């Protein structure tokens, strides 16, 4: 069944669809091509593509943990007990801890050792809106990758074109420049929220 929520319907399906700098895209493409190899910390504002990109790295062998609801040391202990062995196919596994800045202090203390113990067969990706909520000891074990978008005329043009294309795909005329400017002013840099706002305004 197709999503009615445009924010979900138009979530990027491949790396080229995510709004990123060319330099960052190239580095991430190398990781996607190898299906991992590094433990990473993706950080930045909500709606900027952190979780989407993480899911694209190794989609066949990704374990997703929502740390908004599973943020205790028990979650880390479960990872330690369940994923010490390798993947049946012989490849690597990606353990994705989404919104890891919600992990409790005990869970953060535990993830330091567990991420190293499981490194033989697993890569970790932590996502965080606020990386400062993670301890220095945690941040030192995961390579930080900044997903925050820097506002520029070029980026604004890309975002407006993206929103206009979505409107056309949904059978609507191109949004007015005034509406697009208003959406960007009120929602930047949250691309997901931009798309949801567009749906609300033109439907």
XYZ file of C-alpha atoms in Angstrom:
203
model
C 0.000 0.000 0.000
C 1.314 3.428 -0.953
C 1.941 5.983 1.788
C -0.529 8.858 1.936
C 1.939 10.933 3.976
C 4.215 12.609 1.437
C 6.997 12.828 4.007
C 7.127 9.021 4.001
C 6.182 8.527 0.350
C 9.080 10.670 -0.872
C 11.700 9.479 1.586
C 14.852 8.955 -0.521
C 15.309 5.424 -1.843
C 18.952 5.905 -2.836
C 21.859 8.067 -1.812
C 21.599 10.300 -4.876
C 18.123 11.383 -3.714
C 19.402 12.736 -0.372
C 20.323 16.419 -0.251
C 24.033 16.341 0.645
C 27.183 18.173 -0.287
C 29.094 16.502 -3.126
C 32.046 15.857 -0.806
C 29.922 14.119 1.832
C 27.969 12.189 -0.793
C 31.195 10.819 -2.253
C 32.474 9.667 1.127
C 29.157 8.060 2.052
C 28.917 6.378 -1.357
C 32.207 4.650 -0.651
C 30.789 3.262 2.591
C 27.575 2.166 0.857
C 29.569 0.436 -1.879
C 31.480 -1.546 0.744
C 28.314 -2.123 2.838
C 29.952 -0.662 5.905
C 33.396 -0.974 7.405
C 33.245 1.900 9.899
C 31.307 2.659 13.042
C 29.765 6.086 12.596
C 27.859 8.821 14.389
C 25.466 10.655 12.079
C 24.368 13.916 13.689
C 22.337 16.909 12.635
C 18.911 18.493 12.680
C 15.759 16.409 12.413
C 14.680 15.585 8.875
C 18.093 15.982 7.223
C 18.527 12.341 6.114
C 20.587 10.711 8.885
C 18.399 7.641 9.384
C 17.616 7.297 5.688
C 21.305 7.193 4.752
C 22.093 4.783 7.590
C 19.449 2.366 6.282
C 20.971 2.555 2.786
C 24.434 1.392 3.862
C 23.706 -2.308 4.293
C 19.953 -2.745 3.793
C 20.020 -6.544 3.642
C 21.751 -6.862 7.028
C 20.602 -3.960 9.199
C 19.190 -4.251 12.705
C 17.226 -1.117 13.637
C 16.911 -0.032 17.272
C 14.772 2.981 18.177
C 16.557 4.516 21.144
C 13.665 6.831 21.886
C 11.830 3.828 23.306
C 14.666 1.319 23.810
C 17.249 3.436 25.567
C 18.266 1.374 28.597
C 21.285 -0.774 29.354
C 19.071 -3.820 28.687
C 19.018 -2.887 25.003
C 22.821 -2.871 24.887
C 22.977 -6.185 26.736
C 20.546 -7.630 24.184
C 22.806 -6.484 21.335
C 25.769 -8.099 23.056
C 23.993 -11.439 23.473
C 22.316 -11.583 20.059
C 24.938 -10.356 17.605
C 28.309 -11.697 18.690
C 28.360 -14.194 15.806
C 28.667 -13.407 12.129
C 26.040 -13.164 9.421
C 25.114 -16.462 7.743
C 26.076 -15.073 4.327
C 29.528 -14.175 5.608
C 29.019 -10.437 5.215
C 28.918 -7.781 7.882
C 25.913 -6.626 9.854
C 24.952 -3.030 10.602
C 23.504 -2.207 14.015
C 21.609 1.081 13.716
C 20.875 2.879 16.982
C 18.512 5.627 15.919
C 18.245 8.731 18.131
C 21.072 7.408 20.285
C 21.239 10.735 22.125
C 18.318 9.340 24.157
C 20.417 6.487 25.592
C 20.675 6.529 29.370
C 24.039 7.115 31.020
C 24.291 3.393 31.865
C 23.521 2.444 28.263
C 26.135 4.882 26.989
C 28.711 3.411 29.351
C 27.866 -0.093 28.111
C 27.891 0.700 24.379
C 31.556 1.684 24.533
C 32.773 -1.832 25.254
C 30.032 -3.625 23.316
C 30.757 -1.734 20.092
C 34.365 -2.915 20.287
C 33.499 -6.486 21.313
C 31.120 -6.880 18.362
C 33.330 -5.098 15.817
C 34.551 -8.322 14.205
C 31.167 -8.948 12.561
C 29.256 -5.692 13.024
C 29.355 -2.017 12.161
C 27.497 0.502 14.292
C 25.735 3.645 13.158
C 24.403 5.979 15.831
C 22.150 8.858 14.828
C 21.655 11.900 17.033
C 19.947 15.259 16.784
C 22.106 16.517 19.652
C 25.478 14.732 19.820
C 26.393 16.739 22.919
C 24.054 14.470 24.887
C 26.499 11.637 24.194
C 29.574 11.346 26.386
C 33.024 12.107 25.030
C 33.898 8.426 25.511
C 31.054 7.383 23.217
C 31.811 10.030 20.608
C 35.465 8.985 20.480
C 34.459 5.484 19.316
C 32.216 6.552 16.416
C 33.401 8.694 13.526
C 31.240 11.855 13.538
C 29.485 12.780 10.278
C 27.739 16.157 10.169
C 24.439 16.127 8.233
C 23.475 19.728 8.961
C 22.623 21.662 5.819
C 24.172 25.082 5.299
C 21.745 27.582 3.861
C 22.722 28.967 0.468
C 21.069 30.223 -2.717
C 22.076 27.018 -4.499
C 20.540 24.810 -1.816
C 17.364 26.911 -1.716
C 17.012 26.470 -5.477
C 17.450 22.695 -5.126
C 14.888 22.489 -2.335
C 12.321 24.538 -4.241
C 12.806 22.374 -7.320
C 12.392 19.252 -5.180
C 9.138 20.508 -3.662
C 7.817 21.613 -7.053
C 8.565 18.187 -8.519
C 6.645 16.488 -5.718
C 3.671 18.764 -6.332
C 3.705 17.880 -10.037
C 3.963 14.149 -9.292
C 0.898 14.486 -7.075
C -1.088 16.180 -9.850
C -0.855 19.754 -8.590
C 0.349 22.844 -10.460
C 3.776 24.189 -9.458
C 3.597 25.970 -6.078
C 4.009 29.727 -6.118
C 7.387 31.234 -5.359
C 5.771 32.934 -2.356
C 4.603 29.620 -0.904
C 7.958 27.930 -1.481
C 9.800 30.827 0.158
C 7.425 30.648 3.111
C 7.910 26.881 3.523
C 11.694 27.188 3.482
C 11.660 30.114 5.888
C 9.493 28.235 8.399
C 10.958 24.721 8.161
C 14.605 24.855 7.051
C 16.635 22.664 7.433
C 14.026 19.932 8.094
C 13.398 18.555 4.585
C 10.838 16.029 5.829
C 8.838 18.822 7.445
C 9.067 20.867 4.243
C 7.382 18.069 2.312
C 4.689 17.603 4.956
C 4.006 21.346 4.983
C 3.727 21.367 1.195
C 1.151 18.570 1.354
C -0.870 20.476 3.952
C -0.774 23.734 2.046
C -1.717 22.551 -1.452
C -4.093 19.655 -0.821
